[in-house]
């Protein structure tokens, strides 16, 4: 029933990203924050 049967169909939501890796304050993925902070302090991904 529900979404599988076509009732109130909605796009699938990746709960790992939504619950754990999504920043609700800035409404974006945490990886974006990590990249921005790394750029700000001069760190690269290799470090």
CSV table of N, CA and C in Angstrom, one decimal:
chain,number,residue,atom,x,y,z
A,1,UNK,N,0.8,-1.2,0.0
A,1,UNK,CA,0.0,0.0,0.0
A,1,UNK,C,0.9,1.3,0.0
A,2,UNK,N,0.2,2.4,0.0
A,2,UNK,CA,1.0,3.6,0.0
A,2,UNK,C,1.7,3.9,-1.3
A,3,UNK,N,3.0,4.2,-1.1
A,3,UNK,CA,3.8,4.6,-2.3
A,3,UNK,C,4.0,3.5,-3.2
A,4,UNK,N,4.1,2.2,-2.7
A,4,UNK,CA,4.3,1.1,-3.6
A,4,UNK,C,3.1,0.9,-4.5
A,5,UNK,N,2.0,1.2,-4.1
A,5,UNK,CA,0.7,1.0,-4.9
A,5,UNK,C,0.4,2.3,-5.6
A,6,UNK,N,1.2,3.3,-5.6
A,6,UNK,CA,0.9,4.5,-6.3
A,6,UNK,C,0.1,5.6,-5.6
A,7,UNK,N,-0.3,5.3,-4.4
A,7,UNK,CA,-1.1,6.3,-3.6
A,7,UNK,C,-0.1,7.4,-3.0
A,8,UNK,N,-0.4,8.6,-3.3
A,8,UNK,CA,0.4,9.7,-2.8
A,8,UNK,C,1.9,9.5,-3.1
A,9,UNK,N,2.2,9.2,-4.4
A,9,UNK,CA,3.6,8.9,-4.7
A,9,UNK,C,4.4,10.1,-4.6
A,10,UNK,N,5.6,9.8,-4.0
A,10,UNK,CA,6.6,10.9,-3.8
A,10,UNK,C,8.0,10.4,-4.3
A,11,UNK,N,8.9,11.3,-4.5
A,11,UNK,CA,10.2,10.8,-4.9
A,11,UNK,C,10.9,10.1,-3.7
A,12,UNK,N,11.8,9.1,-4.1
A,12,UNK,CA,12.5,8.4,-3.0
A,12,UNK,C,13.5,9.3,-2.3
A,13,UNK,N,13.6,9.1,-1.0
A,13,UNK,CA,14.5,10.0,-0.2
A,13,UNK,C,15.6,9.1,0.4
A,14,UNK,N,16.8,9.5,0.2
A,14,UNK,CA,17.9,8.8,0.8
A,14,UNK,C,18.0,9.2,2.3
A,15,UNK,N,17.6,8.3,3.2
A,15,UNK,CA,17.6,8.7,4.6
A,15,UNK,C,18.9,8.8,5.2
A,16,UNK,N,19.9,8.1,4.7
A,16,UNK,CA,21.3,8.3,5.3
A,16,UNK,C,21.7,9.7,5.1
A,17,UNK,N,21.5,10.3,3.9
A,17,UNK,CA,21.9,11.7,3.6
A,17,UNK,C,21.0,12.6,4.4
A,18,UNK,N,19.7,12.4,4.4
A,18,UNK,CA,18.7,13.3,5.0
A,18,UNK,C,18.9,13.4,6.5
A,19,UNK,N,19.0,12.2,7.2
A,19,UNK,CA,19.1,12.2,8.6
A,19,UNK,C,20.5,12.5,9.2
A,20,UNK,N,21.5,12.1,8.5
A,20,UNK,CA,22.9,12.1,9.0
A,20,UNK,C,23.8,13.1,8.4
A,21,UNK,N,23.7,13.3,7.1
A,21,UNK,CA,24.7,14.1,6.4
A,21,UNK,C,24.1,15.4,5.8
A,22,UNK,N,22.9,15.8,6.1
A,22,UNK,CA,22.3,17.0,5.6
A,22,UNK,C,22.2,18.0,6.7
A,23,UNK,N,22.7,19.3,6.5
A,23,UNK,CA,22.7,20.3,7.5
A,23,UNK,C,21.3,21.1,7.4
A,24,UNK,N,20.5,20.9,8.4
A,24,UNK,CA,19.2,21.6,8.3
A,24,UNK,C,19.2,23.1,8.5
A,25,UNK,N,20.3,23.6,9.0
A,25,UNK,CA,20.4,25.1,9.2
A,25,UNK,C,20.7,25.8,7.9
A,26,UNK,N,21.6,25.2,7.1
A,26,UNK,CA,22.0,25.8,5.8
A,26,UNK,C,21.4,25.1,4.6
A,27,UNK,N,20.6,24.0,4.9
A,27,UNK,CA,19.9,23.3,3.9
A,27,UNK,C,20.9,22.8,2.7
A,28,UNK,N,22.0,22.2,3.1
A,28,UNK,CA,22.9,21.6,2.1
A,28,UNK,C,23.7,20.5,2.8
A,29,UNK,N,24.4,19.7,1.9
A,29,UNK,CA,25.1,18.5,2.3
A,29,UNK,C,26.4,18.9,3.2
A,30,UNK,N,26.7,18.1,4.2
A,30,UNK,CA,27.8,18.4,5.0
A,30,UNK,C,29.2,18.4,4.3
A,31,UNK,N,29.3,17.7,3.2
A,31,UNK,CA,30.5,17.7,2.4
A,31,UNK,C,30.9,19.1,1.9
A,32,UNK,N,29.8,19.8,1.6
A,32,UNK,CA,30.0,21.2,1.1
A,32,UNK,C,30.7,22.0,2.2
A,33,UNK,N,30.2,21.9,3.4
A,33,UNK,CA,30.8,22.6,4.6
A,33,UNK,C,32.3,22.2,4.7
A,34,UNK,N,32.5,20.9,4.7
A,34,UNK,CA,33.9,20.4,4.8
A,34,UNK,C,34.9,21.0,3.8
A,35,UNK,N,34.4,21.1,2.6
A,35,UNK,CA,35.2,21.6,1.5
A,35,UNK,C,35.5,23.1,1.7
A,36,UNK,N,34.4,23.8,2.1
A,36,UNK,CA,34.6,25.3,2.4
A,36,UNK,C,35.5,25.6,3.5
A,37,UNK,N,35.4,24.8,4.6
A,37,UNK,CA,36.3,25.0,5.8
A,37,UNK,C,37.8,24.6,5.4
A,38,UNK,N,37.9,23.5,4.6
A,38,UNK,CA,39.3,23.2,4.1
A,38,UNK,C,39.9,24.3,3.3
A,39,UNK,N,39.1,24.8,2.4
A,39,UNK,CA,39.6,26.0,1.6
A,39,UNK,C,40.0,27.2,2.4
A,40,UNK,N,39.1,27.4,3.4
A,40,UNK,CA,39.4,28.6,4.3
A,40,UNK,C,40.7,28.5,5.1
A,41,UNK,N,41.0,27.3,5.5
A,41,UNK,CA,42.2,27.1,6.3
A,41,UNK,C,43.4,26.5,5.5
A,42,UNK,N,43.2,26.3,4.2
A,42,UNK,CA,44.3,25.9,3.4
A,42,UNK,C,44.6,24.4,3.4
A,43,UNK,N,43.6,23.6,3.7
A,43,UNK,CA,43.8,22.1,3.6
A,43,UNK,C,43.3,21.6,2.3
A,44,UNK,N,44.0,20.6,1.8
A,44,UNK,CA,43.5,19.9,0.6
A,44,UNK,C,42.9,18.6,1.0
A,45,UNK,N,42.2,17.9,0.1
A,45,UNK,CA,41.7,16.6,0.4
A,45,UNK,C,42.8,15.5,0.6
A,46,UNK,N,43.9,15.7,0.0
A,46,UNK,CA,45.0,14.8,0.2
A,46,UNK,C,45.6,14.8,1.6
A,47,UNK,N,45.4,16.0,2.2
A,47,UNK,CA,45.9,16.1,3.6
A,47,UNK,C,44.9,15.5,4.6
